[in-house]
PDB file of C-alpha atoms in Angstrom:
ATOM      1  CA  MET A   1     -22.128 -50.450  52.333  1.00  0.00           C
ATOM      2  CA  ILE A   2     -21.030 -53.689  53.936  1.00  0.00           C
ATOM      3  CA  ASP A   3     -19.447 -53.719  57.381  1.00  0.00           C
ATOM      4  CA  PHE A   4     -16.863 -56.495  57.084  1.00  0.00           C
ATOM      5  CA  ASP A   5     -16.219 -56.850  60.799  1.00  0.00           C
ATOM      6  CA  GLU A   6     -19.882 -57.510  61.400  1.00  0.00           C
ATOM      7  CA  GLU A   7     -20.060 -59.958  58.535  1.00  0.00           C
ATOM      8  CA  LEU A   8     -17.013 -61.809  59.846  1.00  0.00           C
ATOM      9  CA  MET A   9     -18.641 -62.151  63.275  1.00  0.00           C
ATOM     10  CA  LYS A  10     -21.746 -63.610  61.718  1.00  0.00           C
ATOM     11  CA  MET A  11     -19.726 -66.251  59.941  1.00  0.00           C
ATOM     12  CA  GLU A  12     -19.865 -69.471  61.806  1.00  0.00           C
ATOM     13  CA  THR A  13     -17.824 -71.902  59.847  1.00  0.00           C
ATOM     14  CA  PRO A  14     -14.279 -71.645  58.683  1.00  0.00           C
ATOM     15  CA  ASP A  15     -15.471 -72.254  55.123  1.00  0.00           C
ATOM     16  CA  ASP A  16     -17.631 -69.160  55.362  1.00  0.00           C
ATOM     17  CA  ILE A  17     -14.658 -67.187  56.665  1.00  0.00           C
ATOM     18  CA  LYS A  18     -12.485 -68.604  53.937  1.00  0.00           C
ATOM     19  CA  THR A  19     -15.099 -67.700  51.313  1.00  0.00           C
ATOM     20  CA  MET A  20     -15.363 -64.228  52.763  1.00  0.00           C
ATOM     21  CA  LYS A  21     -11.567 -63.790  52.756  1.00  0.00           C
ATOM     22  CA  HIS A  22     -11.439 -65.019  49.194  1.00  0.00           C
ATOM     23  CA  TRP A  23     -14.172 -62.597  48.219  1.00  0.00           C
ATOM     24  CA  MET A  24     -12.314 -59.748  50.009  1.00  0.00           C
ATOM     25  CA  PHE A  25      -9.102 -60.645  48.195  1.00  0.00           C
ATOM     26  CA  LYS A  26     -10.889 -60.603  44.831  1.00  0.00           C
ATOM     27  CA  GLU A  27     -12.526 -57.297  45.744  1.00  0.00           C
ATOM     28  CA  GLN A  28      -9.169 -55.816  46.751  1.00  0.00           C
ATOM     29  CA  VAL A  29      -7.600 -57.000  43.450  1.00  0.00           C
ATOM     30  CA  ARG A  30     -10.562 -55.538  41.531  1.00  0.00           C
ATOM     31  CA  ILE A  31     -10.272 -52.218  43.414  1.00  0.00           C
ATOM     32  CA  GLN A  32      -6.527 -52.105  42.829  1.00  0.00           C
ATOM     33  CA  ALA A  33      -7.041 -52.798  39.100  1.00  0.00           C
ATOM     34  CA  LYS A  34      -9.666 -50.058  38.937  1.00  0.00           C
ATOM     35  CA  GLN A  35      -7.292 -47.703  40.783  1.00  0.00           C
ATOM     36  CA  GLU A  36      -4.465 -48.464  38.326  1.00  0.00           C
ATOM     37  CA  GLU A  37      -6.891 -47.986  35.446  1.00  0.00           C
ATOM     38  CA  LEU A  38      -7.983 -44.637  36.884  1.00  0.00           C
ATOM     39  CA  GLU A  39      -4.367 -43.567  37.393  1.00  0.00           C
ATOM     40  CA  ALA A  40      -3.549 -44.492  33.762  1.00  0.00           C
ATOM     41  CA  LEU A  41      -6.603 -42.543  32.640  1.00  0.00           C
ATOM     42  CA  ASN A  42      -5.499 -39.615  34.831  1.00  0.00           C
ATOM     43  CA  ARG A  43      -2.005 -39.695  33.239  1.00  0.00           C
ATOM     44  CA  ASP A  44      -3.574 -39.781  29.761  1.00  0.00           C
ATOM     45  CA  LEU A  45      -5.794 -36.828  30.660  1.00  0.00           C
ATOM     46  CA  HIS A  46      -2.802 -34.848  31.980  1.00  0.00           C
ATOM     47  CA  SER A  47      -0.767 -35.554  28.819  1.00  0.00           C
ATOM     48  CA  LEU A  48      -3.782 -34.590  26.705  1.00  0.00           C
ATOM     49  CA  LYS A  49      -4.164 -31.410  28.770  1.00  0.00           C
ATOM     50  CA  ARG A  50      -0.479 -30.526  28.210  1.00  0.00           C
ATOM     51  CA  ALA A  51      -0.822 -31.194  24.463  1.00  0.00           C
ATOM     52  CA  LEU A  52      -3.940 -29.020  24.291  1.00  0.00           C
ATOM     53  CA  GLU A  53      -2.151 -26.275  26.217  1.00  0.00           C
ATOM     54  CA  ARG A  54       0.760 -26.388  23.726  1.00  0.00           C
ATOM     55  CA  GLU A  55      -1.712 -26.224  20.831  1.00  0.00           C
ATOM     56  CA  ARG A  56      -3.504 -23.297  22.479  1.00  0.00           C
ATOM     57  CA  ILE A  57      -0.210 -21.424  22.898  1.00  0.00           C
ATOM     58  CA  ALA A  58       0.742 -22.150  19.268  1.00  0.00           C
ATOM     59  CA  LEU A  59      -2.665 -20.928  18.095  1.00  0.00           C
ATOM     60  CA  ASP A  60      -2.325 -17.783  20.222  1.00  0.00           C
ATOM     61  CA  VAL A  61       1.059 -17.063  18.647  1.00  0.00           C
ATOM     62  CA  LYS A  62      -0.371 -17.698  15.182  1.00  0.00           C
ATOM     63  CA  ALA A  63      -3.382 -15.465  15.918  1.00  0.00           C
ATOM     64  CA  LYS A  64      -1.083 -12.666  17.144  1.00  0.00           C
ATOM     65  CA  THR A  65       1.059 -13.022  14.019  1.00  0.00           C
ATOM     66  CA  LEU A  66      -1.997 -12.900  11.763  1.00  0.00           C
ATOM     67  CA  LYS A  67      -3.380  -9.881  13.629  1.00  0.00           C
ATOM     68  CA  LYS A  68      -0.053  -8.069  13.286  1.00  0.00           C
ATOM     69  CA  ARG A  69       0.092  -8.910   9.571  1.00  0.00           C
ATOM     70  CA  TYR A  70      -3.502  -7.705   9.175  1.00  0.00           C
ATOM     71  CA  ASP A  71      -2.725  -4.463  11.031  1.00  0.00           C
ATOM     72  CA  ASP A  72       0.418  -3.942   8.923  1.00  0.00           C
ATOM     73  CA  ASN A  73      -1.605  -4.523   5.761  1.00  0.00           C
ATOM     74  CA  GLU A  74      -4.232  -2.047   6.931  1.00  0.00           C
ATOM     75  CA  ILE A  75      -1.527   0.572   7.548  1.00  0.00           C
ATOM     76  CA  PHE A  76       0.039  -0.185   4.163  1.00  0.00           C
ATOM     77  CA  ILE A  77      -3.330   0.097   2.413  1.00  0.00           C
ATOM     78  CA  ALA A  78      -4.053   3.369   4.205  1.00  0.00           C
ATOM     79  CA  LYS A  79      -0.694   4.753   3.057  1.00  0.00           C
ATOM     80  CA  LYS A  80      -1.340   3.625  -0.516  1.00  0.00           C
ATOM     81  CA  LYS A  81      -4.779   5.199  -0.404  1.00  0.00           C
ATOM     82  CA  LYS A  82      -3.284   8.483   0.841  1.00  0.00           C
ATOM     83  CA  ILE A  83      -0.654   8.413  -1.926  1.00  0.00           C
ATOM     84  CA  ILE A  84      -3.338   7.769  -4.546  1.00  0.00           C
ATOM     85  CA  GLU A  85      -5.540  10.536  -3.165  1.00  0.00           C
ATOM     86  CA  ASP A  86      -2.608  12.960  -3.149  1.00  0.00           C
ATOM     87  CA  ALA A  87      -1.688  11.950  -6.696  1.00  0.00           C
ATOM     88  CA  TYR A  88      -5.293  12.423  -7.795  1.00  0.00           C
ATOM     89  CA  GLN A  89      -5.376  15.891  -6.231  1.00  0.00           C
ATOM     90  CA  GLN A  90      -2.059  16.738  -7.896  1.00  0.00           C
ATOM     91  CA  LEU A  91      -3.413  15.416 -11.185  1.00  0.00           C
ATOM     92  CA  THR A  92      -6.462  17.661 -10.804  1.00  0.00           C
ATOM     93  CA  LEU A  93      -4.228  20.666 -10.109  1.00  0.00           C
ATOM     94  CA  ASP A  94      -1.998  19.777 -13.064  1.00  0.00           C
ATOM     95  CA  ARG A  95      -5.047  19.389 -15.276  1.00  0.00           C
ATOM     96  CA  LYS A  96      -6.262  22.862 -14.258  1.00  0.00           C
ATOM     97  CA  ALA A  97      -2.791  24.341 -14.823  1.00  0.00           C
ATOM     98  CA  LEU A  98      -2.591  22.656 -18.220  1.00  0.00           C
ATOM     99  CA  GLU A  99      -6.018  24.008 -19.118  1.00  0.00           C
ATOM    100  CA  CYS A 100      -4.878  27.513 -18.124  1.00  0.00           C
ATOM    101  CA  GLU A 101      -1.726  27.044 -20.176  1.00  0.00           C
ATOM    102  CA  ARG A 102      -3.797  25.848 -23.126  1.00  0.00           C
ATOM    103  CA  LEU A 103      -6.070  28.884 -22.845  1.00  0.00           C
ATOM    104  CA  ASN A 104      -3.029  31.172 -22.693  1.00  0.00           C
ATOM    105  CA  PHE A 105      -1.597  29.436 -25.721  1.00  0.00           C
ATOM    106  CA  GLU A 106      -4.894  29.790 -27.586  1.00  0.00           C
ATOM    107  CA  HIS A 107      -4.931  33.475 -26.665  1.00  0.00           C
ATOM    108  CA  GLU A 108      -1.350  33.910 -27.917  1.00  0.00           C
ATOM    109  CA  LYS A 109      -2.217  31.981 -31.054  1.00  0.00           C
ATOM    110  CA  GLY A 110      -5.226  34.239 -31.652  1.00  0.00           C
ATOM    111  CA  LYS A 111      -3.060  37.281 -31.006  1.00  0.00           C
ATOM    112  CA  TYR A 112      -0.519  35.982 -33.499  1.00  0.00           C
ATOM    113  CA  LYS A 113      -3.219  35.417 -36.113  1.00  0.00           C
ATOM    114  CA  ARG A 114      -4.628  38.901 -35.532  1.00  0.00           C
ATOM    115  CA  GLN A 115      -1.169  40.424 -35.914  1.00  0.00           C
ATOM    116  CA  LYS A 116      -0.561  38.433 -39.054  1.00  0.00           C
ATOM    117  CA  MET A 117      -3.950  39.404 -40.483  1.00  0.00           C
ATOM    118  CA  ALA A 118      -3.380  43.034 -39.543  1.00  0.00           C
ATOM    119  CA  GLY A 119       0.000  42.862 -41.262  1.00  0.00           C
ATOM    120  CA  MET A 120      -1.513  41.373 -44.380  1.00  0.00           C
ATOM    121  CA  ARG A 121      -4.309  43.928 -44.460  1.00  0.00           C
ATOM    122  CA  ASN A 122      -1.956  46.840 -44.102  1.00  0.00           C
ATOM    123  CA  ASN A 123       0.491  45.080 -46.386  1.00  0.00           C
ATOM    124  CA  SER A 124       3.069  47.340 -44.858  1.00  0.00           C
ATOM    125  CA  HIS A 125       4.249  44.907 -42.165  1.00  0.00           C
ATOM    126  CA  SER A 126       4.543  41.215 -42.584  1.00  0.00           C
ATOM    127  CA  PHE A 127       5.088  38.792 -39.721  1.00  0.00           C
ATOM    128  CA  GLU A 128       8.693  38.293 -40.643  1.00  0.00           C
ATOM    129  CA  SER A 129       9.406  41.994 -40.904  1.00  0.00           C
ATOM    130  CA  GLY A 130       8.251  43.090 -37.467  1.00  0.00           C
ATOM    131  CA  ALA A 131       4.774  42.037 -36.400  1.00  0.00           C
ATOM    132  CA  TYR A 132       6.443  39.568 -34.088  1.00  0.00           C
ATOM    133  CA  ASP A 133       7.793  41.398 -31.056  1.00  0.00           C
ATOM    134  CA  GLY A 134      10.350  38.706 -30.042  1.00  0.00           C
ATOM    135  CA  THR A 135       9.141  38.262 -26.464  1.00  0.00           C
ATOM    136  CA  CYS A 136       6.110  36.041 -26.926  1.00  0.00           C
ATOM    137  CA  PHE A 137       7.528  32.628 -26.097  1.00  0.00           C
ATOM    138  CA  PHE A 138       9.816  33.446 -23.197  1.00  0.00           C
ATOM    139  CA  ARG A 139       7.682  36.017 -21.393  1.00  0.00           C
ATOM    140  CA  GLY A 140       8.311  35.944 -17.620  1.00  0.00           C
ATOM    141  CA  VAL A 141      11.703  34.225 -17.892  1.00  0.00           C
ATOM    142  CA  ASP A 142      14.157  35.811 -15.456  1.00  0.00           C
ATOM    143  CA  ASN A 143      17.287  33.672 -15.576  1.00  0.00           C
ATOM    144  CA  ASP A 144      19.251  31.178 -17.618  1.00  0.00           C
ATOM    145  CA  MET A 145      17.758  28.106 -15.886  1.00  0.00           C
ATOM    146  CA  GLU A 146      14.184  29.189 -16.600  1.00  0.00           C
ATOM    147  CA  LEU A 147      15.169  30.060 -20.165  1.00  0.00           C
ATOM    148  CA  ARG A 148      16.541  26.566 -20.832  1.00  0.00           C
ATOM    149  CA  LYS A 149      13.551  24.919 -19.177  1.00  0.00           C
ATOM    150  CA  ARG A 150      11.045  26.920 -21.228  1.00  0.00           C
ATOM    151  CA  TYR A 151      13.071  26.281 -24.382  1.00  0.00           C
ATOM    152  CA  LYS A 152      12.950  22.526 -23.852  1.00  0.00           C
ATOM    153  CA  GLU A 153       9.197  22.646 -23.165  1.00  0.00           C
ATOM    154  CA  LEU A 154       8.604  24.655 -26.330  1.00  0.00           C
ATOM    155  CA  LEU A 155      10.753  22.272 -28.388  1.00  0.00           C
ATOM    156  CA  LYS A 156       8.631  19.363 -27.213  1.00  0.00           C
ATOM    157  CA  ILE A 157       5.552  21.133 -28.517  1.00  0.00           C
ATOM    158  CA  PHE A 158       6.672  22.941 -31.687  1.00  0.00           C
ATOM    159  CA  HIS A 159       9.494  20.811 -33.105  1.00  0.00           C
ATOM    160  CA  PRO A 160       8.783  20.079 -36.772  1.00  0.00           C
ATOM    161  CA  ASP A 161       9.083  16.330 -36.174  1.00  0.00           C
ATOM    162  CA  ASN A 162       6.153  16.422 -33.724  1.00  0.00           C
ATOM    163  CA  LYS A 163       2.560  15.909 -34.732  1.00  0.00           C
ATOM    164  CA  CYS A 164       1.635  19.510 -33.904  1.00  0.00           C
ATOM    165  CA  GLY A 165       5.035  20.916 -34.851  1.00  0.00           C
ATOM    166  CA  ASP A 166       5.485  23.994 -36.990  1.00  0.00           C
ATOM    167  CA  THR A 167       8.713  25.004 -38.738  1.00  0.00           C
ATOM    168  CA  LYS A 168       8.087  28.771 -38.717  1.00  0.00           C
ATOM    169  CA  THR A 169       7.192  28.771 -35.023  1.00  0.00           C
ATOM    170  CA  PHE A 170      10.203  26.581 -34.316  1.00  0.00           C
ATOM    171  CA  LEU A 171      12.497  29.064 -36.081  1.00  0.00           C
ATOM    172  CA  LEU A 172      10.971  31.956 -34.135  1.00  0.00           C
ATOM    173  CA  ILE A 173      11.538  30.104 -30.871  1.00  0.00           C
ATOM    174  CA  GLN A 174      15.148  29.387 -31.905  1.00  0.00           C
ATOM    175  CA  THR A 175      15.764  33.043 -32.739  1.00  0.00           C
ATOM    176  CA  GLU A 176      14.268  34.342 -29.513  1.00  0.00           C
ATOM    177  CA  TYR A 177      16.125  31.730 -27.471  1.00  0.00           C
ATOM    178  CA  GLU A 178      19.478  32.571 -29.027  1.00  0.00           C
ATOM    179  CA  SER A 179      19.035  36.306 -28.432  1.00  0.00           C
ATOM    180  CA  LEU A 180      17.964  35.813 -24.802  1.00  0.00           C
ATOM    181  CA  ARG A 181      20.735  33.294 -24.193  1.00  0.00           C
ATOM    182  CA  ARG A 182      23.344  35.769 -25.434  1.00  0.00           C
ATOM    183  CA  LYS A 183      21.784  38.390 -23.171  1.00  0.00           C
ATOM    184  CA  TYR A 184      22.055  36.136 -20.085  1.00  0.00           C
ATOM    185  CA  TYR A 185      25.620  35.041 -20.925  1.00  0.00           C
ATOM    186  CA  GLU A 186      26.744  38.636 -21.372  1.00  0.00           C
ATOM    187  CA  MET A 187      25.539  39.550 -17.880  1.00  0.00           C
TER     188      MET A 187
END
């Protein structure tokens, strides 16, 4: 580092002093230019810092929004999964109930065939004359609502227009339904 006071004292001629003053002026101008340059750079850095801060805040908001959407989707997926699992369990229960119903139907069908065969062997009773007891299709029905519901279910199965439909069975269902319906309306 240069001590200017000392240097000025060493100067002997006015030209040396003038040269030194000129040099000091140039140095002061250079320092001032550097200072202005540094201040401009400082302002640029501060504006860049503010811009980066705004971008960081925007990214934080976007990240929070995405996280919330992700969490909402996870909840939605979990609910869907639960609904599907419940539906699968219900389907399994329905399948078991349908299998039981099918076995009961097969049993009733076998019973019907045995009665018909017994009637043919004895030749004294035919199916139409009394082997059918009239309570086969609506067994367990206690009221008018259950009667109508069972009737509709049986029509879906045994209607002659269906693939598995049977006219004789359909007529038997009709007869039994009409007699039970009259019974419930008379009450």
